[in-house]
Amino acid sequence: MAGTNGEESALTLEDFRLVVAPLIEYLQRSNGDSSVKKEHYGNGERRSNLILSDVVDDNGSQYVDLVQEGGGVHGIALAGYTYVLEKMGVSFMKMAGTSAGAINTLLLSAVNTKAEILKLQECVKQPVNTPTDVWNDALKYHPFSVKAEDYYETRSEKLLKYLCEKKLSDLVDGHIMWRKLLLHLFQNTVNVKSVKDYLTKMKVWSLIALAAFGLLIVSASGLVFITCNQDLYCCDNWIEKLFKWVAAISVAVIFFSISYLLGQFLVGRLLYRNAERFGINPGKDFEDWLTKIMEENGIKNVSHLKNKLQLERNCFNPAYYPSKIKYDSKNLPVETEPFVNAIEIAKQDIEVAKVRADDASFRTKDDILDEMTDKLVALSKKIKPEQRGRKDLAANLLEGFQEIIAAKARMDTERDIVANNQQQPEDLENSAEIEQSHDEETKSSFDKEIAIVSSDITNGIKVEFPAMHKMYWGEDFDISPARYVRASMSVHFFFKPFEVDYVTAQKAVIEKEWKCLLNIDKRLQEKDTHALMVDGGMLSNFPVNIFYNPSSPVPIKPTVGIKLEFEDDATSNTIDTMGKLVGSMISTMRYFYDRDFISKHNIFKKTIRSIDTGQINWLNFNLSDEDKIELFFRGALTAAIFLVNNDDLQKRAKDIQYLVKCGTALSFRGKKINIYPDQKCEFRTEDYSTEEVSFNWNNYKIDRVLFIGEAITTKNRLKRKASFGKKPDNTVDVNPNQPPKK
């Protein structure tokens, strides 16, 4: 059992489940009891009464895209967040992450739930939409033979099982001197004070040595003076003895001071000598651990992971089931009548377009539906922020958007069947035309994907794996995907940079891929043997923009973002020391691009939450069991607050207050734990900032329609910044029939 120093972990899955059980029970109670699971679901029926997405699979799971921020051991809090989402019937379609977020991303994509395994076993006969080569390869590696008890209700529980079995301190795999120093340095919240105390000691001993040296000079000078003037001090032997004693003591103090300072210097020299090249820890223990987990789940290389994701997409059969939108079309202001008429005309045109598309080629269908989308987008842009009844107008438009999305989704399914040679329409001569007919939205609407972010410091670019795999390994897909994560979590100096060795036989492919993806004429010379990669957080620690598709005005599923360490943007940092200056410069580099995207797309704030990780250091790999439980609970609590769905603001505030209070008495091994310092029931989250960030799926879609017009306002605001206050010409008007103002 682990003590406070975290020497040995005896945590179990039940420990984690019990501490968050009150949160789960409260959510299920307030949203109707969804704990009773049926064997079969269909027609968009959800396992949870919460409506969080319009994409639902045959298991009744709702799908969201997931983006997770990096933050060392705070990644345990990410598992708490995803656990609550999964318990409420949410699954993840596309996932992205950096560092700790990358670890959770890969693990969540590698494992399965018990219900998913049963579904996959039902698909032993080749599914209709799965190509033969993909299915046969999947059967070779997928661990169908694993015992049922090794699977759980959620994927996050499997992650926790691996966490329970792993001693985190082993991940600090540098020299023993570094291990002891780092584990001690980051173990508690006063590590900065410890460093200051250490530096203060060095300073004090240096001053003592200087003072002793000064006394030695004074006493030696006194002895010389007395010796030269024996006739004056012949009777004052005590003065001579005093100088001798002072000299002797000074020599002793100087000796001990120099010994101490030299010892500290030698320790530092040994630490430097025993550090890895450009980093302290090689990171091999981490890569081996993650590789083993991948292999346990049947994923020995990148190809296996790709096939697994495609297999799940085809077996689970996620489909588009739009929730019904309610709006008031009778009590709209009189001035909106021309606008409402234009919407109705557009909806009629959509019905006509759908009939036209039924008899057209796939490419023509795309063009027809895109034309109708453009019409609705043009109408959306005319809704002014000050327009009365704007929400109802947007909801009316949303119905039209959803009709188009549904038509595209049906077309996408038909296209997949044709592409897999299950049927061959007369108007398509070859599969190349099918591939060309895919537009960006329908091509990736239901595909499972992952994106792991790293920083290539050799070439100075942000890297996304597996999308950029061929830029570094060429056609070699036989590497473990664990290497992607190793590249992403190379925290500067703490871990050695990840090194990708260019294979000579693959250099031609690598150069071609650089040209294809980045339009860079890369020429690898003999000296160009490898690329160095460090923590992806150096360039993008929270890659929330990675799945954003500006050509898709209305989402079919939200992008849920999980950040670590709550930051209050309303307050500014005080920079009064060199350390704070350097830290602030690094933080600005790490978060600038992500914050810039969010500031220009404020709508995403509704689906992004920051986990208040308390006082636990993100590099403390010597966590106690209590710390692990606290981090997990903090993540789960943030997710539970995010899922509180109540239009009554007072009732919503009471719900949040109740959930936060659960943190004052966590049941853990027969005792109660209070996660709040100084016994204050304080938990920071964006949900306290009023209704502006509260999440309701239908309201969110309406807001996305309004965001089309608000994006223009944002661009105009940026133009004003760049034009010294000149007001841009804004000709947007709510009446589509009224000519623009001159």
XYZ file of C-alpha atoms in Angstrom:
742
model
C 0.000 0.000 0.000
C 1.226 3.435 -0.876
C 1.959 5.845 1.841
C 2.291 9.532 1.444
C 5.534 9.066 -0.454
C 3.914 6.927 -3.137
C 6.458 4.097 -2.854
C 4.111 1.296 -3.892
C 0.657 1.452 -5.436
C -2.148 -0.799 -4.301
C -4.950 1.142 -5.927
C -7.820 -0.793 -7.458
C -10.482 0.102 -9.985
C -13.029 -0.007 -7.206
C -11.167 2.765 -5.364
C -11.643 5.070 -8.343
C -15.252 4.026 -8.930
C -16.304 4.619 -5.333
C -14.978 8.175 -5.037
C -16.944 9.364 -8.072
C -20.052 7.227 -7.485
C -21.994 10.165 -5.928
C -21.356 12.239 -9.058
C -22.570 9.495 -11.398
C -25.633 8.765 -9.274
C -26.582 12.445 -9.191
C -26.257 12.815 -12.968
C -28.313 9.692 -13.626
C -30.948 10.763 -11.141
C -31.262 14.291 -12.509
C -31.403 13.095 -16.119
C -33.593 10.056 -15.569
C -32.289 6.621 -14.659
C -30.150 5.394 -17.538
C -28.380 2.726 -15.504
C -30.542 -0.077 -16.919
C -28.982 -1.023 -20.242
C -30.899 -2.725 -23.028
C -29.429 -5.371 -25.280
C -30.294 -3.586 -28.516
C -30.717 -0.001 -29.602
C -31.783 1.427 -32.923
C -32.942 4.457 -34.883
C -30.810 6.843 -32.887
C -32.012 5.658 -29.475
C -29.549 6.840 -26.829
C -28.313 5.041 -23.723
C -28.528 8.303 -21.808
C -31.367 10.792 -21.579
C -28.810 13.551 -22.067
C -28.669 14.706 -25.681
C -25.059 15.599 -26.441
C -24.697 14.776 -30.135
C -26.558 13.897 -33.330
C -24.315 10.900 -34.069
C -25.495 7.672 -32.410
C -24.359 4.073 -32.985
C -26.011 0.663 -32.671
C -24.954 0.454 -28.999
C -26.873 3.641 -28.176
C -23.668 5.638 -27.662
C -23.523 9.300 -28.642
C -20.321 10.417 -30.333
C -18.244 13.526 -29.709
C -14.793 14.576 -30.862
C -12.298 14.870 -28.009
C -9.258 17.124 -27.537
C -7.058 16.693 -24.432
C -4.387 19.065 -23.164
C -0.924 18.034 -22.022
C 0.126 18.285 -18.390
C 2.302 15.456 -17.022
C 0.734 13.393 -14.243
C -2.340 15.629 -14.378
C -3.362 13.245 -17.164
C -5.025 11.178 -14.424
C -7.612 13.975 -14.218
C -8.276 13.537 -17.943
C -9.221 9.916 -17.248
C -11.705 11.117 -14.618
C -13.334 13.451 -17.128
C -13.667 10.820 -19.864
C -14.927 8.243 -17.343
C -17.931 10.420 -16.465
C -18.656 11.120 -20.135
C -18.602 7.406 -20.937
C -20.807 6.542 -17.964
C -23.369 8.971 -19.389
C -23.382 7.202 -22.748
C -20.721 9.143 -24.677
C -18.150 7.618 -27.043
C -15.304 9.299 -28.888
C -15.006 9.471 -32.654
C -12.013 11.705 -33.346
C -9.428 12.303 -30.665
C -6.429 14.599 -30.442
C -3.950 15.355 -27.701
C -0.509 16.537 -26.704
C 1.825 14.954 -24.131
C -0.421 13.559 -21.353
C -3.390 14.199 -23.639
C -1.650 12.135 -26.320
C -1.222 9.225 -23.883
C -4.936 9.184 -23.083
C -5.800 9.616 -26.762
C -3.811 6.574 -27.843
C -4.967 4.395 -24.947
C -8.635 5.279 -25.475
C -8.306 4.370 -29.142
C -6.549 1.077 -28.373
C -8.894 -0.458 -25.795
C -12.564 -1.492 -25.943
C -15.532 -1.798 -23.623
C -17.294 -5.081 -22.906
C -20.296 -4.040 -25.029
C -18.011 -3.118 -27.921
C -16.210 -6.460 -27.818
C -19.545 -8.279 -27.919
C -20.541 -6.173 -30.903
C -17.246 -6.921 -32.649
C -17.743 -10.628 -32.013
C -21.146 -10.375 -33.700
C -19.319 -9.017 -36.729
C -17.159 -12.125 -37.123
C -18.923 -12.627 -40.420
C -17.594 -9.905 -42.664
C -19.703 -6.737 -42.302
C -21.263 -5.403 -45.475
C -19.308 -2.160 -45.452
C -15.890 -3.582 -44.543
C -13.351 -4.359 -47.313
C -12.170 -7.973 -47.299
C -8.481 -7.174 -46.798
C -9.226 -4.889 -43.840
C -11.463 -7.467 -42.184
C -9.068 -10.385 -42.663
C -6.164 -8.367 -41.273
C -8.286 -7.222 -38.340
C -9.141 -10.798 -37.409
C -5.428 -11.629 -37.249
C -4.607 -9.131 -34.556
C -7.760 -8.211 -32.661
C -7.761 -9.825 -29.167
C -11.177 -11.518 -29.344
C -9.773 -14.311 -27.193
C -9.195 -12.018 -24.195
C -11.330 -12.971 -21.211
C -14.567 -11.048 -20.745
C -13.556 -9.965 -17.242
C -10.668 -7.997 -18.762
C -13.177 -5.606 -20.328
C -15.254 -3.021 -18.524
C -18.252 -0.782 -19.031
C -16.034 2.112 -20.125
C -12.706 2.432 -21.887
C -11.500 4.808 -19.180
C -11.683 1.973 -16.630
C -9.202 0.005 -18.703
C -6.881 3.025 -18.595
C -7.236 3.132 -14.833
C -6.387 -0.565 -14.629
C -3.103 0.109 -16.414
C -2.509 3.049 -14.084
C -3.070 0.863 -11.016
C -0.501 -1.613 -12.301
C 2.159 0.966 -13.142
C 4.581 2.548 -10.691
C 4.793 6.080 -12.057
C 8.194 6.746 -10.500
C 9.674 4.156 -12.895
C 8.960 6.563 -15.753
C 11.758 8.741 -14.335
C 14.375 6.375 -15.761
C 17.508 8.515 -15.734
C 20.611 8.011 -13.573
C 19.923 7.107 -9.930
C 21.229 10.507 -8.796
C 18.739 12.276 -11.051
C 15.912 9.947 -10.032
C 16.350 10.760 -6.352
C 16.693 14.472 -7.004
C 13.683 14.805 -9.333
C 11.362 12.583 -7.314
C 12.185 14.592 -4.209
C 12.061 17.939 -6.011
C 8.539 17.588 -7.435
C 6.993 15.430 -4.734
C 5.426 18.286 -2.793
C 4.075 21.737 -3.538
C 6.981 23.568 -1.879
C 9.623 22.410 -4.383
C 10.301 26.002 -5.444
C 10.972 26.888 -1.793
C 13.332 23.900 -1.567
C 15.337 25.191 -4.511
C 15.438 28.670 -2.963
C 16.603 27.185 0.346
C 19.332 25.282 -1.485
C 20.535 28.423 -3.281
C 20.383 30.365 -0.011
C 22.621 27.754 1.649
C 25.135 28.043 -1.175
C 25.113 31.815 -0.808
C 25.512 31.668 2.991
C 28.433 29.213 2.829
C 30.115 31.400 0.195
C 29.762 34.460 2.450
C 31.068 32.475 5.430
C 34.121 31.436 3.410
C 34.753 35.045 2.368
C 34.350 36.273 5.957
C 36.726 33.584 7.255
C 39.231 34.486 4.569
C 39.008 38.132 5.673
C 39.571 37.159 9.309
C 42.514 35.001 8.272
C 44.131 37.973 6.542
C 43.506 40.213 9.559
C 44.880 37.669 12.064
C 47.905 36.879 9.876
C 48.632 40.596 9.528
C 48.339 40.985 13.315
C 50.774 38.148 13.949
C 53.274 39.621 11.495
C 52.937 43.020 13.127
C 53.473 41.568 16.638
C 56.487 39.553 15.482
C 58.069 42.640 13.975
C 57.414 44.687 17.117
C 58.330 42.273 19.927
C 59.657 45.115 22.101
C 56.235 46.770 22.136
C 54.142 43.643 22.865
C 56.544 41.505 24.840
C 54.147 41.201 27.738
C 50.865 40.880 25.779
C 50.971 37.155 24.935
C 47.176 36.941 25.029
C 46.922 39.175 21.921
C 49.256 36.892 20.036
C 47.286 33.827 21.177
C 44.019 35.484 20.094
C 45.346 36.111 16.592
C 46.590 32.503 16.378
C 43.198 31.124 17.449
C 41.362 33.379 14.985
C 43.741 32.287 12.222
C 43.287 28.592 13.065
C 39.491 28.865 13.222
C 39.449 30.853 9.956
C 41.494 28.163 8.212
C 39.126 25.467 9.500
C 36.020 27.419 8.411
C 37.535 28.083 4.987
C 38.352 24.384 4.619
C 34.820 23.236 5.507
C 33.191 25.956 3.371
C 35.272 25.128 0.322
C 34.678 21.401 0.894
C 30.903 21.974 1.005
C 30.875 24.186 -2.086
C 33.209 21.846 -3.966
C 31.035 18.892 -2.991
C 27.935 20.612 -4.354
C 29.827 21.483 -7.530
C 30.947 17.863 -7.959
C 27.382 16.653 -7.418
C 26.217 19.070 -10.104
C 29.024 17.930 -12.365
C 28.085 14.288 -11.841
C 24.428 15.090 -12.505
C 25.388 16.802 -15.734
C 27.642 13.928 -16.754
C 24.963 11.346 -16.008
C 22.233 13.205 -17.879
C 21.118 11.945 -21.280
C 22.034 13.857 -24.412
C 19.826 16.982 -24.352
C 17.719 15.508 -21.547
C 17.791 13.848 -18.148
C 15.601 10.763 -18.670
C 15.831 8.555 -21.792
C 12.080 7.804 -21.726
C 12.641 4.159 -22.659
C 10.627 2.842 -19.714
C 7.652 4.898 -20.853
C 7.891 3.767 -24.484
C 8.285 0.102 -23.483
C 5.294 0.352 -21.115
C 3.049 1.895 -23.756
C 4.244 -0.516 -26.456
C 3.376 -3.457 -24.208
C -0.127 -2.068 -23.625
C -0.612 -1.671 -27.373
C 0.435 -5.268 -27.985
C -1.858 -6.523 -25.217
C -4.693 -4.977 -27.187
C -3.545 -6.499 -30.457
C -1.890 -3.386 -31.869
C 1.675 -4.170 -32.867
C 2.067 -1.465 -35.473
C 0.471 1.597 -37.036
C -1.393 -0.461 -39.634
C -3.121 -2.456 -36.903
C -4.342 0.722 -35.238
C -5.649 2.107 -38.530
C -7.503 -1.115 -39.301
C -8.931 -1.305 -35.779
C -10.414 2.187 -36.045
C -11.937 1.405 -39.439
C -13.271 -1.898 -38.146
C -15.002 -0.186 -35.223
C -16.498 2.460 -37.484
C -18.053 -0.220 -39.694
C -19.175 -2.556 -36.903
C -20.625 0.037 -34.515
C -22.382 1.798 -37.400
C -22.575 5.397 -36.145
C -25.209 7.366 -38.026
C -26.769 10.816 -38.115
C -29.953 11.234 -36.065
C -30.624 14.978 -35.673
C -32.522 16.001 -32.563
C -35.721 17.959 -33.149
C -35.370 21.724 -32.941
C -38.069 23.798 -31.244
C -38.662 27.417 -32.175
C -41.411 30.041 -32.277
C -42.315 30.910 -35.868
C -45.555 32.742 -35.064
C -44.437 35.505 -32.725
C -41.450 36.760 -34.675
C -41.079 40.528 -35.182
C -42.821 41.903 -38.284
C -39.566 43.102 -39.827
C -38.330 39.499 -40.099
C -41.183 38.387 -42.365
C -39.173 38.731 -45.615
C -36.366 36.771 -43.976
C -38.718 33.970 -42.867
C -40.149 33.793 -46.381
C -36.645 33.475 -47.798
C -35.937 30.587 -45.398
C -39.113 28.776 -46.454
C -38.190 29.197 -50.115
C -34.733 27.805 -49.361
C -36.257 24.775 -47.599
C -38.478 24.102 -50.614
C -35.417 24.340 -52.837
C -33.699 21.778 -50.609
C -36.514 19.274 -51.162
C -36.275 19.809 -54.922
C -32.492 19.478 -54.758
C -32.747 16.178 -52.851
C -34.947 14.759 -55.623
C -32.466 15.967 -58.251
C -29.594 14.451 -56.310
C -31.219 11.006 -56.159
C -30.675 10.499 -59.895
C -27.262 12.193 -60.106
C -23.686 10.981 -59.814
C -21.979 11.333 -56.438
C -19.977 14.308 -57.613
C -23.089 16.065 -58.896
C -24.924 15.284 -55.649
C -22.174 17.028 -53.715
C -22.423 20.065 -55.952
C -26.210 20.257 -55.615
C -26.169 19.964 -51.816
C -23.238 22.361 -51.491
C -25.181 24.904 -53.518
C -28.076 24.666 -51.052
C -25.674 24.945 -48.113
C -24.279 28.152 -49.588
C -27.801 29.593 -49.790
C -28.437 28.906 -46.106
C -25.024 30.266 -45.142
C -25.790 33.476 -47.030
C -29.039 33.832 -45.071
C -27.242 33.097 -41.777
C -24.796 35.915 -42.420
C -27.687 38.390 -42.569
C -28.814 37.813 -38.973
C -27.490 40.792 -37.046
C -26.432 40.477 -33.381
C -29.045 43.059 -32.342
C -31.881 41.426 -34.341
C -34.972 40.563 -32.290
C -35.994 36.910 -32.573
C -32.556 35.949 -33.905
C -32.548 32.616 -32.012
C -35.834 31.527 -33.640
C -34.592 32.617 -37.062
C -31.407 30.600 -36.560
C -33.405 27.561 -35.379
C -35.537 27.808 -38.516
C -32.395 27.851 -40.635
C -30.950 24.965 -38.640
C -33.757 22.693 -39.843
C -32.631 23.333 -43.399
C -28.994 22.660 -42.566
C -29.936 19.368 -40.892
C -31.890 18.260 -43.982
C -28.793 18.794 -46.106
C -26.519 17.019 -43.602
C -28.902 14.036 -43.478
C -28.906 13.823 -47.280
C -25.094 13.933 -47.328
C -24.891 11.261 -44.642
C -27.139 8.938 -46.660
C -25.047 9.618 -49.738
C -21.881 8.875 -47.766
C -23.223 5.451 -46.785
C -24.139 4.689 -50.398
C -20.687 5.801 -51.503
C -18.990 3.471 -49.005
C -21.004 0.514 -50.268
C -20.055 1.291 -53.853
C -16.405 1.870 -52.941
C -16.262 -1.561 -51.314
C -17.539 -3.175 -54.519
C -20.854 -4.230 -53.034
C -22.688 -2.593 -55.964
C -21.621 -0.661 -59.040
C -23.801 2.188 -60.351
C -23.874 2.769 -64.086
C -22.769 6.394 -63.842
C -19.413 5.606 -62.207
C -16.681 4.102 -64.349
C -14.047 3.587 -61.670
C -13.369 4.006 -57.978
C -11.159 7.045 -58.620
C -14.253 9.107 -59.365
C -15.775 7.907 -56.087
C -12.742 9.121 -54.168
C -12.746 12.451 -55.992
C -16.442 12.920 -55.229
C -15.832 12.902 -51.486
C -16.060 16.345 -49.966
C -14.215 17.115 -46.726
C -17.307 16.923 -44.530
C -18.887 13.669 -45.727
C -15.534 11.949 -46.172
C -14.714 12.213 -42.498
C -18.089 12.586 -40.780
C -18.123 9.124 -39.200
C -14.503 8.015 -39.562
C -12.557 7.358 -36.388
C -9.294 9.293 -36.268
C -6.569 10.273 -33.846
C -4.090 13.146 -33.932
C -1.001 13.266 -31.719
C 0.957 16.530 -31.693
C 4.735 16.859 -31.403
C 7.333 19.557 -32.150
C 10.029 18.872 -34.743
C 12.887 21.138 -33.639
C 15.162 19.947 -36.447
C 12.862 21.351 -39.124
C 10.996 23.873 -36.957
C 7.417 22.667 -37.502
C 4.443 21.315 -35.596
C 3.885 17.637 -36.362
C 0.619 15.697 -36.301
C 0.752 11.908 -36.226
C -0.280 9.679 -37.912
C -1.145 12.210 -40.656
C 2.555 13.098 -41.116
C 3.909 9.589 -40.615
C 5.353 9.313 -44.135
C 7.327 12.553 -43.666
C 9.557 10.696 -41.179
C 9.212 6.927 -41.733
C 8.181 6.805 -45.372
C 6.238 3.661 -46.237
C 7.390 1.864 -43.089
C 4.194 1.314 -41.081
C 5.671 -1.448 -38.948
C 6.479 0.827 -35.995
C 4.408 0.912 -32.819
C 2.073 3.932 -32.434
C 3.603 4.245 -28.958
C 6.456 6.071 -30.708
C 4.072 8.863 -31.689
C 3.276 9.467 -28.029
C 6.933 9.216 -27.012
C 7.613 12.039 -29.477
C 4.750 14.091 -28.053
C 5.632 13.791 -24.347
C 9.334 14.705 -24.535
C 9.161 17.452 -21.892
C 12.124 19.762 -22.472
C 15.238 18.625 -20.573
C 13.154 16.354 -18.296
C 13.031 13.722 -21.056
C 15.513 13.167 -23.830
C 14.218 14.429 -27.223
C 12.718 11.720 -29.397
C 14.941 10.816 -32.314
C 13.541 9.624 -35.658
C 16.225 7.959 -37.759
C 15.743 8.381 -41.492
C 15.976 5.040 -43.290
C 18.052 5.441 -46.462
C 15.650 3.310 -48.480
C 12.752 5.571 -47.491
C 14.379 8.961 -48.139
C 12.795 9.355 -51.587
C 9.325 8.743 -50.137
C 10.047 11.115 -47.247
C 11.127 13.916 -49.604
C 8.032 13.389 -51.762
C 5.749 13.574 -48.725
C 7.303 16.846 -47.551
C 6.507 18.296 -50.969
C 2.998 16.858 -50.975
C 1.927 18.000 -47.492
C 3.924 21.194 -46.899
C 5.098 22.114 -50.414
C 8.704 21.999 -49.207
C 11.425 20.683 -51.532
C 13.195 18.689 -48.850
C 16.600 17.322 -49.874
C 18.018 14.889 -47.340
C 21.823 14.831 -47.455
C 24.099 12.171 -45.993
C 24.467 14.245 -42.844
C 20.667 14.391 -42.441
C 20.336 11.139 -40.533
C 17.583 11.983 -38.071
C 15.052 14.501 -36.761
C 14.696 15.522 -33.110
C 11.263 15.976 -31.565
C 10.283 17.472 -28.219
C 7.086 18.050 -26.279
C 4.243 18.988 -28.635
C 3.121 21.478 -26.015
C 5.947 23.771 -27.079
C 3.813 24.753 -30.104
C 0.302 23.503 -29.350
C -0.504 22.090 -25.936
C -4.253 22.095 -26.601
C -4.868 21.440 -30.340
C -8.572 22.334 -30.272
C -8.527 23.574 -33.873
C -7.378 20.274 -35.303
C -10.852 18.981 -36.247
C -12.405 22.338 -37.063
C -13.901 22.350 -40.555
C -14.901 25.861 -41.671
C -16.747 24.394 -44.672
C -19.193 22.680 -42.304
C -21.289 25.517 -40.802
C -23.354 23.290 -38.494
C -21.745 20.429 -36.519
C -23.165 16.933 -36.291
C -21.258 16.381 -33.051
C -19.454 18.718 -30.646
C -15.716 18.933 -30.062
C -15.265 18.460 -26.317
C -12.054 20.006 -25.033
C -10.391 19.160 -21.703
C -7.777 21.569 -20.361
C -5.579 21.084 -17.317
C -4.999 23.735 -14.661
C -7.725 26.370 -14.525
C -6.518 29.816 -15.565
C -8.483 32.979 -14.921
C -8.153 35.147 -18.029
C -9.584 38.099 -16.108
C -6.393 38.392 -14.047
C -2.858 39.189 -15.207
C 0.407 37.637 -14.077
C 2.808 39.726 -12.012
C 6.293 39.425 -13.516
C 8.869 40.694 -11.034
C 11.671 38.118 -11.182
C 13.843 36.577 -13.876
C 12.268 33.169 -13.203
C 8.759 34.525 -13.745
C 9.917 36.293 -16.898
C 11.307 33.085 -18.413
C 8.254 31.094 -17.291
C 5.854 33.608 -18.804
C 7.767 33.613 -22.084
C 7.544 29.817 -22.297
C 3.829 29.832 -21.387
C 3.130 32.427 -24.071
C 4.822 30.238 -26.694
C 2.986 27.115 -25.505
C -0.498 28.575 -25.457
C -0.503 31.400 -28.008
C -1.796 29.531 -31.084
C -4.463 27.642 -29.156
C -5.684 30.787 -27.399
C -5.642 32.718 -30.650
C -7.980 30.170 -32.243
C -10.375 30.210 -29.284
C -10.434 34.014 -29.161
C -11.503 34.066 -32.810
C -13.986 31.216 -32.335
C -15.599 32.034 -28.998
C -18.349 29.503 -29.651
C -15.908 26.711 -28.716
C -15.774 27.973 -25.140
C -19.125 26.262 -24.589
C -17.551 22.826 -25.053
C -14.160 23.443 -23.386
C -13.586 22.979 -19.668
C -10.487 23.409 -17.498
C -9.814 20.990 -14.654
C -8.763 22.655 -11.411
C -5.876 20.331 -10.476
C -5.305 21.913 -7.076
C -1.793 21.989 -5.629
C -0.435 18.777 -7.177
C 2.684 19.382 -9.276
C 2.397 18.188 -12.881
C 5.886 16.615 -12.798
C 5.433 14.759 -9.510
C 5.924 11.152 -10.621
C 5.996 10.076 -6.976
C 2.282 10.633 -6.371
C 0.637 9.102 -3.341
C -2.556 7.093 -3.809
C -4.498 9.972 -2.261
C -3.082 12.339 -4.893
C -4.094 10.001 -7.717
C -7.605 9.707 -6.299
C -7.835 13.487 -5.937
C -6.759 14.130 -9.527
C -9.236 11.558 -10.826
C -12.057 13.075 -8.784
C -11.217 16.609 -9.901
C -11.469 15.529 -13.534
C -14.734 13.680 -12.903
C -16.162 16.653 -11.006
C -15.396 19.019 -13.888
C -17.149 16.673 -16.330
C -20.169 16.302 -14.040
C -20.526 20.086 -13.772
C -20.232 20.352 -17.567
C -23.106 17.884 -17.979
C -25.441 19.739 -15.602
C -28.172 20.736 -18.024
C -30.744 23.069 -16.531
C -32.232 26.209 -18.052
C -33.141 27.449 -14.583
C -29.952 29.259 -13.563
C -30.729 29.112 -9.844
C -31.402 25.381 -9.995
C -28.248 24.890 -12.062
C -26.182 26.798 -9.491
C -27.556 24.550 -6.720
C -26.697 21.443 -8.754
C -23.128 22.646 -9.205
C -22.846 23.540 -5.520
C -23.974 20.032 -4.543
C -21.453 18.380 -6.868
C -18.588 20.560 -5.619
C -19.486 19.744 -2.024
C -18.982 16.037 -2.773
C -15.246 16.781 -2.759
C -15.266 17.518 0.967
C -15.773 13.880 1.966
C -14.378 11.354 -0.508
C -14.673 7.769 0.709
C -11.264 6.156 0.338
C -10.196 3.036 2.228
C -12.414 3.645 5.209
C -11.542 7.306 5.661
C -12.798 10.644 4.384
C -10.648 12.906 2.203
C -11.223 16.617 1.671
C -9.626 17.716 -1.607
C -9.918 21.414 -0.831
C -6.995 23.162 0.902
C -7.695 24.914 4.212
C -11.086 23.142 4.303
C -12.510 25.738 1.906
C -15.078 24.355 -0.516
C -13.690 26.165 -3.568
C -13.471 24.663 -7.037
C -12.669 26.768 -10.085
C -14.467 26.103 -13.360
C -15.752 28.030 -16.358
C -19.314 27.022 -15.470
C -19.355 29.628 -12.711
C -19.111 32.340 -15.338
C -22.878 32.397 -16.021
C -24.985 30.857 -18.728
C -22.721 31.998 -21.546
C -20.632 28.822 -21.351
C -23.307 26.339 -20.253
C -23.745 23.555 -22.805
C -27.025 22.441 -24.357
C -26.668 20.571 -27.642
C -29.640 22.074 -29.483
C -28.828 25.578 -28.262
C -25.219 25.023 -29.278
C -26.225 24.190 -32.853
C -28.363 27.324 -33.013
C -25.405 29.325 -31.714
C -23.233 27.808 -34.444
C -25.697 29.088 -37.059
C -25.505 32.538 -35.488
C -21.716 32.242 -35.338
C -21.630 32.279 -39.153
C -22.687 35.918 -39.045
C -20.731 36.689 -35.883
C -17.546 35.480 -37.577
C -17.936 38.367 -40.021
C -18.277 40.768 -37.095
C -15.080 39.329 -35.604
C -13.203 39.817 -38.876
C -14.456 43.391 -39.068
C -13.280 43.996 -35.513
C -9.826 42.721 -36.462
C -9.864 45.000 -39.509
C -10.564 47.943 -37.244
C -7.518 47.006 -35.182
C -5.387 46.999 -38.311
C -6.767 50.224 -39.766
C -6.154 52.655 -36.884
C -9.800 52.758 -35.838
C -11.320 53.181 -39.279
C -14.807 51.731 -39.228
C -15.227 49.085 -41.944
C -18.142 49.168 -44.320
C -20.777 46.768 -43.023
C -23.557 46.146 -45.496
C -25.071 43.105 -43.792
C -28.856 43.510 -43.423
C -31.544 41.249 -41.997
C -33.807 41.704 -45.042
C -32.461 39.549 -47.883
C -34.545 41.438 -50.428
C -33.266 44.890 -49.454
C -30.325 46.161 -51.524
C -27.066 46.891 -49.695
C -26.611 50.334 -48.228
C -24.325 52.571 -50.247
